[in-house]
Short mmCIF file of N, CA, C and O in Angstrom, two decimals:
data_model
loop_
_atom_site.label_atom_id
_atom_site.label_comp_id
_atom_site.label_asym_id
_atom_site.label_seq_id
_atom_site.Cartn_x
_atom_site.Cartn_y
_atom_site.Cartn_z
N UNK A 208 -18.31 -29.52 -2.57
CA UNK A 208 -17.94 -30.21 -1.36
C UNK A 208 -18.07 -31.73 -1.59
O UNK A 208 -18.99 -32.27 -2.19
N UNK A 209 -16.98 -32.34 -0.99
CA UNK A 209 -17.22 -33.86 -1.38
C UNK A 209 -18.11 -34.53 -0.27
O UNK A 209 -18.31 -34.04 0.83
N UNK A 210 -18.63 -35.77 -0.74
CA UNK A 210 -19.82 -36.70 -0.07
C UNK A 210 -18.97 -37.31 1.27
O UNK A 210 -17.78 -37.60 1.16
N UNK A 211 -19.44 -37.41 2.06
CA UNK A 211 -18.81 -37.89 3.27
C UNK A 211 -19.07 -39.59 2.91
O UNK A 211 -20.05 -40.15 2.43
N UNK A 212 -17.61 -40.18 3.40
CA UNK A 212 -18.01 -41.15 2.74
C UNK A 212 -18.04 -42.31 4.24
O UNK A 212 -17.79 -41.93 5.38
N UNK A 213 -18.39 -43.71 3.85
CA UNK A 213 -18.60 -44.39 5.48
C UNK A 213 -17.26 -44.40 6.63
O UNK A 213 -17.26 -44.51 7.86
N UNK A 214 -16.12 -44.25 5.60
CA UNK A 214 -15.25 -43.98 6.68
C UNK A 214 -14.66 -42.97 7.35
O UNK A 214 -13.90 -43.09 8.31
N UNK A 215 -15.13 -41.68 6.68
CA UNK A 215 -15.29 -40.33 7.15
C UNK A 215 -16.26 -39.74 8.64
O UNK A 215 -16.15 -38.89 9.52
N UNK A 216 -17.19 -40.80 8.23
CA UNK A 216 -18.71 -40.68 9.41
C UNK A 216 -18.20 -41.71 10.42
O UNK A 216 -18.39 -41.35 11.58
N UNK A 217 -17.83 -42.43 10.33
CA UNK A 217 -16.99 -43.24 11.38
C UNK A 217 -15.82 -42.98 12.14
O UNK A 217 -15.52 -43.61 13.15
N UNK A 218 -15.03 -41.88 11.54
CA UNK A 218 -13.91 -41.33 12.14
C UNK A 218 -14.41 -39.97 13.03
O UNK A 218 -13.89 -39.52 14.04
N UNK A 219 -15.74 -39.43 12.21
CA UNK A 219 -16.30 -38.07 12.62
C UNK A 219 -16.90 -38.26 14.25
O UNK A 219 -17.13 -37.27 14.95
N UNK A 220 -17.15 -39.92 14.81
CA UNK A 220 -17.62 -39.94 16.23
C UNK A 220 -17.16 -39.24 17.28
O UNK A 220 -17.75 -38.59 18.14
N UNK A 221 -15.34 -39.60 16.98
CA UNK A 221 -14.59 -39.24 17.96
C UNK A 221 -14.33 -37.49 18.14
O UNK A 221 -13.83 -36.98 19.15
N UNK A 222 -14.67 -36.92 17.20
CA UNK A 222 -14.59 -35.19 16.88
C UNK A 222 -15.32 -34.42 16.77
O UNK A 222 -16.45 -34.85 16.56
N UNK A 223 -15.18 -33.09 16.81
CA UNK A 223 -16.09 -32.04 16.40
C UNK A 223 -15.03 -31.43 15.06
O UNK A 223 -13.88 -31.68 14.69
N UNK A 224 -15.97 -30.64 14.66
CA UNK A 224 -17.36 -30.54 14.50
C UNK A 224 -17.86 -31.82 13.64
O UNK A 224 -17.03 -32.52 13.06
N UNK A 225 -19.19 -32.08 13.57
CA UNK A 225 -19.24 -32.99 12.58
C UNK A 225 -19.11 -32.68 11.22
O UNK A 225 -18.76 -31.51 11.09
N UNK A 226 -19.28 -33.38 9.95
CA UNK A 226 -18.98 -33.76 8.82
C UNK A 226 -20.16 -32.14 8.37
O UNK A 226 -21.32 -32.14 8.77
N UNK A 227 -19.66 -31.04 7.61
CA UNK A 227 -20.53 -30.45 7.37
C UNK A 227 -21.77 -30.72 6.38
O UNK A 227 -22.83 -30.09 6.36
N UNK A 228 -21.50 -31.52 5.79
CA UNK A 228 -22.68 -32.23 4.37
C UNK A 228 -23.63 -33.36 4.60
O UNK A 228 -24.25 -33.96 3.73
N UNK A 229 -23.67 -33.63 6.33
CA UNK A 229 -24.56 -34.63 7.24
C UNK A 229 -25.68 -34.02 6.67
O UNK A 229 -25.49 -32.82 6.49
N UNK A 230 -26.55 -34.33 6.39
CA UNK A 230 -28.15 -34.83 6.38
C UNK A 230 -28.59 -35.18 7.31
O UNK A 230 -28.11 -36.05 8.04
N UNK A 231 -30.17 -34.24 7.58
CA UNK A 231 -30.65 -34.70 9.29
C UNK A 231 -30.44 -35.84 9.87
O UNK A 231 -30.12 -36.03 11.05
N UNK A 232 -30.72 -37.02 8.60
CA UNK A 232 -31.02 -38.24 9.12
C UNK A 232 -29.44 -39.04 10.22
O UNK A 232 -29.22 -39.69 11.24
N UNK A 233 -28.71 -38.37 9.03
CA UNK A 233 -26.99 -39.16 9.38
C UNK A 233 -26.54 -38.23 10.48
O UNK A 233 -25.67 -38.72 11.21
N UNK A 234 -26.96 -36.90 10.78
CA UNK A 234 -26.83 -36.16 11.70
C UNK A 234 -27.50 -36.96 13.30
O UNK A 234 -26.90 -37.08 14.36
N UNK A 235 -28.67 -37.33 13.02
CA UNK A 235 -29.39 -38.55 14.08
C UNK A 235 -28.53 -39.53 14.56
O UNK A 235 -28.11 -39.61 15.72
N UNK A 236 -28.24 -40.43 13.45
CA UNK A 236 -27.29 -41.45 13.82
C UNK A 236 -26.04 -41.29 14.50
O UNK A 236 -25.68 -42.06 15.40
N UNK A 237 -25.46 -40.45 14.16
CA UNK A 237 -24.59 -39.79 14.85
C UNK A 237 -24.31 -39.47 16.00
O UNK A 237 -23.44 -39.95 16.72
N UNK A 238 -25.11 -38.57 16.25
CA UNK A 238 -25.88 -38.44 17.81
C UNK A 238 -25.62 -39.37 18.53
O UNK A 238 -24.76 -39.41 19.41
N UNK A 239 -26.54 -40.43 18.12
CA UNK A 239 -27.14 -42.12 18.86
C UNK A 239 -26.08 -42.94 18.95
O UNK A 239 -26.10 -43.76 19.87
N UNK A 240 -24.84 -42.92 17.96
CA UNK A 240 -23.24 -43.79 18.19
C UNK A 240 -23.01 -43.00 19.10
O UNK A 240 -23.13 -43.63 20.15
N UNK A 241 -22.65 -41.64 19.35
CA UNK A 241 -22.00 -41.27 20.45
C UNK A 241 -23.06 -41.15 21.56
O UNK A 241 -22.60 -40.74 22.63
N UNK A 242 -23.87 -41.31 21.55
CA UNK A 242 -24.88 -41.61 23.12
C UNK A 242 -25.28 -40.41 23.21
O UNK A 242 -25.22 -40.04 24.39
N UNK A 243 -25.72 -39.53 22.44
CA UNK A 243 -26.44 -38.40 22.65
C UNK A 243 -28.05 -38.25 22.24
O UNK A 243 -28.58 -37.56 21.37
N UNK A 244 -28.38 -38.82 22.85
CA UNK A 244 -30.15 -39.84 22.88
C UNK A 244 -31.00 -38.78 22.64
O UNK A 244 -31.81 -39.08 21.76
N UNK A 245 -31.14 -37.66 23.06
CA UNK A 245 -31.99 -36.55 23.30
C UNK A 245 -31.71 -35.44 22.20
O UNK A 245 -32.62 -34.64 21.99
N UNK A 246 -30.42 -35.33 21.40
CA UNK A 246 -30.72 -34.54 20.59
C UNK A 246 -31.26 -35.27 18.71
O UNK A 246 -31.79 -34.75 17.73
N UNK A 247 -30.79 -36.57 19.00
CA UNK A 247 -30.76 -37.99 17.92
C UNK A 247 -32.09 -37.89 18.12
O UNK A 247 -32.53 -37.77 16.98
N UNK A 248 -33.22 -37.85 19.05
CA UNK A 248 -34.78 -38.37 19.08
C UNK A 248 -35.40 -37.04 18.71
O UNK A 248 -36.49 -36.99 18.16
N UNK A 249 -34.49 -35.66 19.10
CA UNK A 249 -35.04 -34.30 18.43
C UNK A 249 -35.23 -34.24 17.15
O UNK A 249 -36.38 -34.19 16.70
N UNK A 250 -34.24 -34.25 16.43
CA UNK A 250 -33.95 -34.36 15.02
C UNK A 250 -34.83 -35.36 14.23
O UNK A 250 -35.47 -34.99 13.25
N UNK A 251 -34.84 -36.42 14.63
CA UNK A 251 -35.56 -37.60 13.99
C UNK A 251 -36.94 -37.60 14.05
O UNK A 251 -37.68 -38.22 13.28
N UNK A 252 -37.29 -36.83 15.04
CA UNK A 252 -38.91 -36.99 15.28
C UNK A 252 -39.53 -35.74 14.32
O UNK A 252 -40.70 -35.71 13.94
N UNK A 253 -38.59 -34.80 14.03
CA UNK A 253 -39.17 -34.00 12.85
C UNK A 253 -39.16 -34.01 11.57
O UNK A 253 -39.28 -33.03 10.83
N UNK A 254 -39.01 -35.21 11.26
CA UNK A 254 -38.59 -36.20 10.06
C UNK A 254 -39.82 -36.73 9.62
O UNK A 254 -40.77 -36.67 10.40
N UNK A 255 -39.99 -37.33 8.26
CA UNK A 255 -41.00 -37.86 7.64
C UNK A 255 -40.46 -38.78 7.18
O UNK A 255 -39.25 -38.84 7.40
N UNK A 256 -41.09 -39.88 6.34
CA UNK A 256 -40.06 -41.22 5.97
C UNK A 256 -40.04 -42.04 5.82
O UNK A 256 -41.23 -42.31 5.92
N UNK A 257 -39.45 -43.09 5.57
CA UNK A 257 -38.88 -44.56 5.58
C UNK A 257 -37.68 -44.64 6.44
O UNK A 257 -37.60 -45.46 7.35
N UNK A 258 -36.70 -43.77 6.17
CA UNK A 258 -35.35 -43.60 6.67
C UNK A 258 -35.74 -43.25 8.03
O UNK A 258 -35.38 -43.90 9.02
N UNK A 259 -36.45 -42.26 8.07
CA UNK A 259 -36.35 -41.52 9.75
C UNK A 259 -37.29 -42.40 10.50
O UNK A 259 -36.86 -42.41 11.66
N UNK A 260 -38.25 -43.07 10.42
CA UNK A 260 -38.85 -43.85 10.91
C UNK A 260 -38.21 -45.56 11.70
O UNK A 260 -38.65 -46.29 12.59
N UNK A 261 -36.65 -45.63 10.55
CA UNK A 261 -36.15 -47.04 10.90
C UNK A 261 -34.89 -46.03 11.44
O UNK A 261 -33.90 -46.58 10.96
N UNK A 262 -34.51 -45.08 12.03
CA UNK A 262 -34.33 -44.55 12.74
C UNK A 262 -34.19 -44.63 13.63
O UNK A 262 -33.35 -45.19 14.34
N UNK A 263 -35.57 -43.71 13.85
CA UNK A 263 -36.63 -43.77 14.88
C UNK A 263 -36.91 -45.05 16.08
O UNK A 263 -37.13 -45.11 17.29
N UNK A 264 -36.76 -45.96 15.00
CA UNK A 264 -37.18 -47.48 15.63
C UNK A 264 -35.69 -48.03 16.41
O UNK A 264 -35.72 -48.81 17.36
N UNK A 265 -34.60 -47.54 15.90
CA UNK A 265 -33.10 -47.81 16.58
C UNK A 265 -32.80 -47.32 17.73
O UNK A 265 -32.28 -47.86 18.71
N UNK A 266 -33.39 -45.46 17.43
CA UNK A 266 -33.14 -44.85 19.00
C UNK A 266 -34.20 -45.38 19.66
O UNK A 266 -33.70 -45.21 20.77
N UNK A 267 -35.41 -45.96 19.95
CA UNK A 267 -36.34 -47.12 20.86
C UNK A 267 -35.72 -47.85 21.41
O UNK A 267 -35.68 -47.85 22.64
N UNK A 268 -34.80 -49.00 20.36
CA UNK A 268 -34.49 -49.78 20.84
C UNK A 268 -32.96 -49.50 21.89
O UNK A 268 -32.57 -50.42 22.61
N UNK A 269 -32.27 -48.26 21.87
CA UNK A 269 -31.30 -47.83 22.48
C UNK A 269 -31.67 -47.38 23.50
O UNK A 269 -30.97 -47.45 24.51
N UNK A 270 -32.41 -47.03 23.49
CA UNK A 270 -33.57 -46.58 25.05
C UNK A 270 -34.18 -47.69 25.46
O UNK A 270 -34.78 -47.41 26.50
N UNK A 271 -34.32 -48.81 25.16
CA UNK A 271 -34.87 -49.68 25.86
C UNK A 271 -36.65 -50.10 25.44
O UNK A 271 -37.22 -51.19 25.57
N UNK A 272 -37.09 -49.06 25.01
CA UNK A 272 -38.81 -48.96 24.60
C UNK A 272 -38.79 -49.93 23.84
O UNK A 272 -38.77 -49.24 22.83
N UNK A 273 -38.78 -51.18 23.38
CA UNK A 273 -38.90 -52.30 22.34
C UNK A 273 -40.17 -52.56 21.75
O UNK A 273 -40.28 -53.20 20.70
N UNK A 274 -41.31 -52.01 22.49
CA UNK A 274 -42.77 -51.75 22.24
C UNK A 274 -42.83 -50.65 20.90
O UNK A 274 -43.30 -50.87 19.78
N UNK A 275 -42.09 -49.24 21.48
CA UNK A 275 -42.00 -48.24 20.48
C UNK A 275 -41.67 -48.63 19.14
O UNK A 275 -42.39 -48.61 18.14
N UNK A 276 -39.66 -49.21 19.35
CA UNK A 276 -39.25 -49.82 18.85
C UNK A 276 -40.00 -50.61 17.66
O UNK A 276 -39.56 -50.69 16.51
N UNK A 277 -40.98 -51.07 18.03
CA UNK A 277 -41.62 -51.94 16.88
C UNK A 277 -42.23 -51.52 16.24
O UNK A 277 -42.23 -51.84 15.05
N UNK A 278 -43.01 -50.63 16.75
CA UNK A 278 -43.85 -49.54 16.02
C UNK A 278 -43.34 -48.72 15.20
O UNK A 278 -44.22 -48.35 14.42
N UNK A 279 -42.21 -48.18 14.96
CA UNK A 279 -41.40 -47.92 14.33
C UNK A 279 -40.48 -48.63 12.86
O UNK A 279 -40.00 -48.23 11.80
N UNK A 280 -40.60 -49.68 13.49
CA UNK A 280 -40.02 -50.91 12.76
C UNK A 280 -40.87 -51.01 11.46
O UNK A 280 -40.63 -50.95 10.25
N UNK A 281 -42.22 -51.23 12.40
CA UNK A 281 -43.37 -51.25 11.19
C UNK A 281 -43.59 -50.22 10.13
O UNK A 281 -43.96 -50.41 8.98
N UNK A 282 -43.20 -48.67 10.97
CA UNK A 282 -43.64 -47.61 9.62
C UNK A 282 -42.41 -47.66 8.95
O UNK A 282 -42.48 -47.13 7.84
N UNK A 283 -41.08 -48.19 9.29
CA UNK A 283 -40.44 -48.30 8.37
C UNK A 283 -40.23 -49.18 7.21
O UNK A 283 -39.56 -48.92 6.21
N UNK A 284 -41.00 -50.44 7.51
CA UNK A 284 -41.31 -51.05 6.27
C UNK A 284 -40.17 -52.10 6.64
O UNK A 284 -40.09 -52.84 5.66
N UNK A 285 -39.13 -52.57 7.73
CA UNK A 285 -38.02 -53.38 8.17
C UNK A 285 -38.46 -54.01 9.54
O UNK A 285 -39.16 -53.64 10.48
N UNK A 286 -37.83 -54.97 9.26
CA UNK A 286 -37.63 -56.29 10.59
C UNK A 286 -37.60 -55.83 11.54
O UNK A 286 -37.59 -54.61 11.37
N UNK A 287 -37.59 -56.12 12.65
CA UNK A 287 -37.50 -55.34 13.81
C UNK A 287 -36.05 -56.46 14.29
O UNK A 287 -36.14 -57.68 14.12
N UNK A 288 -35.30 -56.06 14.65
CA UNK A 288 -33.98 -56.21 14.97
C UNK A 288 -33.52 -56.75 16.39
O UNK A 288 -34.16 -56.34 17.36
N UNK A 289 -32.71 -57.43 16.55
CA UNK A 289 -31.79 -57.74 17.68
C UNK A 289 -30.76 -57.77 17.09
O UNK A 289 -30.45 -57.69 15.90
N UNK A 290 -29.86 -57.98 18.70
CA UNK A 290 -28.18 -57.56 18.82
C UNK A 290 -28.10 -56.61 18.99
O UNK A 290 -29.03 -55.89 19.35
N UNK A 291 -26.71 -56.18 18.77
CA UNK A 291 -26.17 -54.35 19.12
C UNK A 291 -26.67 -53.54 18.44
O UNK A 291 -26.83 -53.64 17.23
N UNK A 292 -27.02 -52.57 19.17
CA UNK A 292 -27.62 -51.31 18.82
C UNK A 292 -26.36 -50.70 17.93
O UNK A 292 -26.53 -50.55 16.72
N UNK A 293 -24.96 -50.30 18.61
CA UNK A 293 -23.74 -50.28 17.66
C UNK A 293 -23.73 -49.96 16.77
O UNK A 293 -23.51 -48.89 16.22
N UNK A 294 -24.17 -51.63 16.28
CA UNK A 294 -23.88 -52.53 14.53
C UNK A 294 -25.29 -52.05 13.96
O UNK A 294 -25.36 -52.18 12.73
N UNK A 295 -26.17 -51.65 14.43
CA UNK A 295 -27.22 -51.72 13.67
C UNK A 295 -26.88 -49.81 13.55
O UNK A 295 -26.89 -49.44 12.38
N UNK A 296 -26.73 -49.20 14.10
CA UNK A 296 -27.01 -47.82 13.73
C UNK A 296 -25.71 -47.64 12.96
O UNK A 296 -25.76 -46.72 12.14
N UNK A 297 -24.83 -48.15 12.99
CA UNK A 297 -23.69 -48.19 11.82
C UNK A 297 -23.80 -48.88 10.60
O UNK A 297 -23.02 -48.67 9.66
N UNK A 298 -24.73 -49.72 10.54
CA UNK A 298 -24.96 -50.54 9.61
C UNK A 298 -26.24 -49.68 8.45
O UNK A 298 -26.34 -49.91 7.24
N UNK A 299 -27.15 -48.62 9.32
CA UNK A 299 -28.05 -47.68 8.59
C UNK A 299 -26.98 -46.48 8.37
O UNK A 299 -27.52 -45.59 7.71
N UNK A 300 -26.17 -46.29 8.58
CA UNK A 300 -25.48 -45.36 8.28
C UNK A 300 -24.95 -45.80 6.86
O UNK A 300 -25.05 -45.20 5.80
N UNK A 301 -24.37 -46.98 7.13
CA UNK A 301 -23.50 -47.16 5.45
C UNK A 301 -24.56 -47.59 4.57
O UNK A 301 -24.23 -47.58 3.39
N UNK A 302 -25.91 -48.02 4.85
CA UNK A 302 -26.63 -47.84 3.81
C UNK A 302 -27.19 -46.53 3.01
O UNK A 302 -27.49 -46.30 1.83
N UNK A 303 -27.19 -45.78 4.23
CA UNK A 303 -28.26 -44.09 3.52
C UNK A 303 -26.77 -43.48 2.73
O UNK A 303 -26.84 -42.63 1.84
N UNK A 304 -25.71 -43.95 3.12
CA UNK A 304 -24.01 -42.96 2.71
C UNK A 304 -24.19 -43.90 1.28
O UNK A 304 -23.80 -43.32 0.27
N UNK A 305 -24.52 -44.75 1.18
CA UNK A 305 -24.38 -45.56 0.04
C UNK A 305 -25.66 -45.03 -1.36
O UNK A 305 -25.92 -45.33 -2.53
N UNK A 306 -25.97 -44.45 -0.70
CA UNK A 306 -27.07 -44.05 -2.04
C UNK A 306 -26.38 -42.68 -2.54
O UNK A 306 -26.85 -42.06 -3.49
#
């Protein structure tokens, strides 16, 4: 099966099913572009990490918790962020697709 690549996961918002070769993490993000907050914070919170943690810290800040948010920020070992939520959960997407 081939690797889903960033412009595959970007086209996959608008459709079902998703991309079958998603990984929990990109499965999260996913979620969280299309505004599905509650199953993106399911998935992610049963995660261990670096990745799921700066995550973690995105769906906070999409919810508004910026307190959480930071706390998160921190176990991920990254900045804690402003601007669009958007650009930033698309922007961890083409990094984790990139490895």
């Amino acid at each position: 099966m081939a690797r889903t690549t960033e412009q595959d996961f970007i086209a996959s918002l608008d459709r079902e099913p998703a991309p079958a070769d998603l990984p929990p993490t990109l499965q999260a993000i996913r979620h969280g572009l299309r505004g599905e907050w509650e199953p993106a914070h399911g998935i992610v919170q049963a995660l261990d990490g670096a990745d799921a943690a700066w995550i973690h810290a995105w769906l906070h800040r999409i919810e508004g918790d910026l307190d959480n948010a930071g706390y998160w920020y921190r176990r991920a070992g990254r900045p804690t962020v402003s601007g669009g939520t958007d650009e930033e959960g698309r922007r961890i997407a083409a990094e984790l697709l990139s490895r």
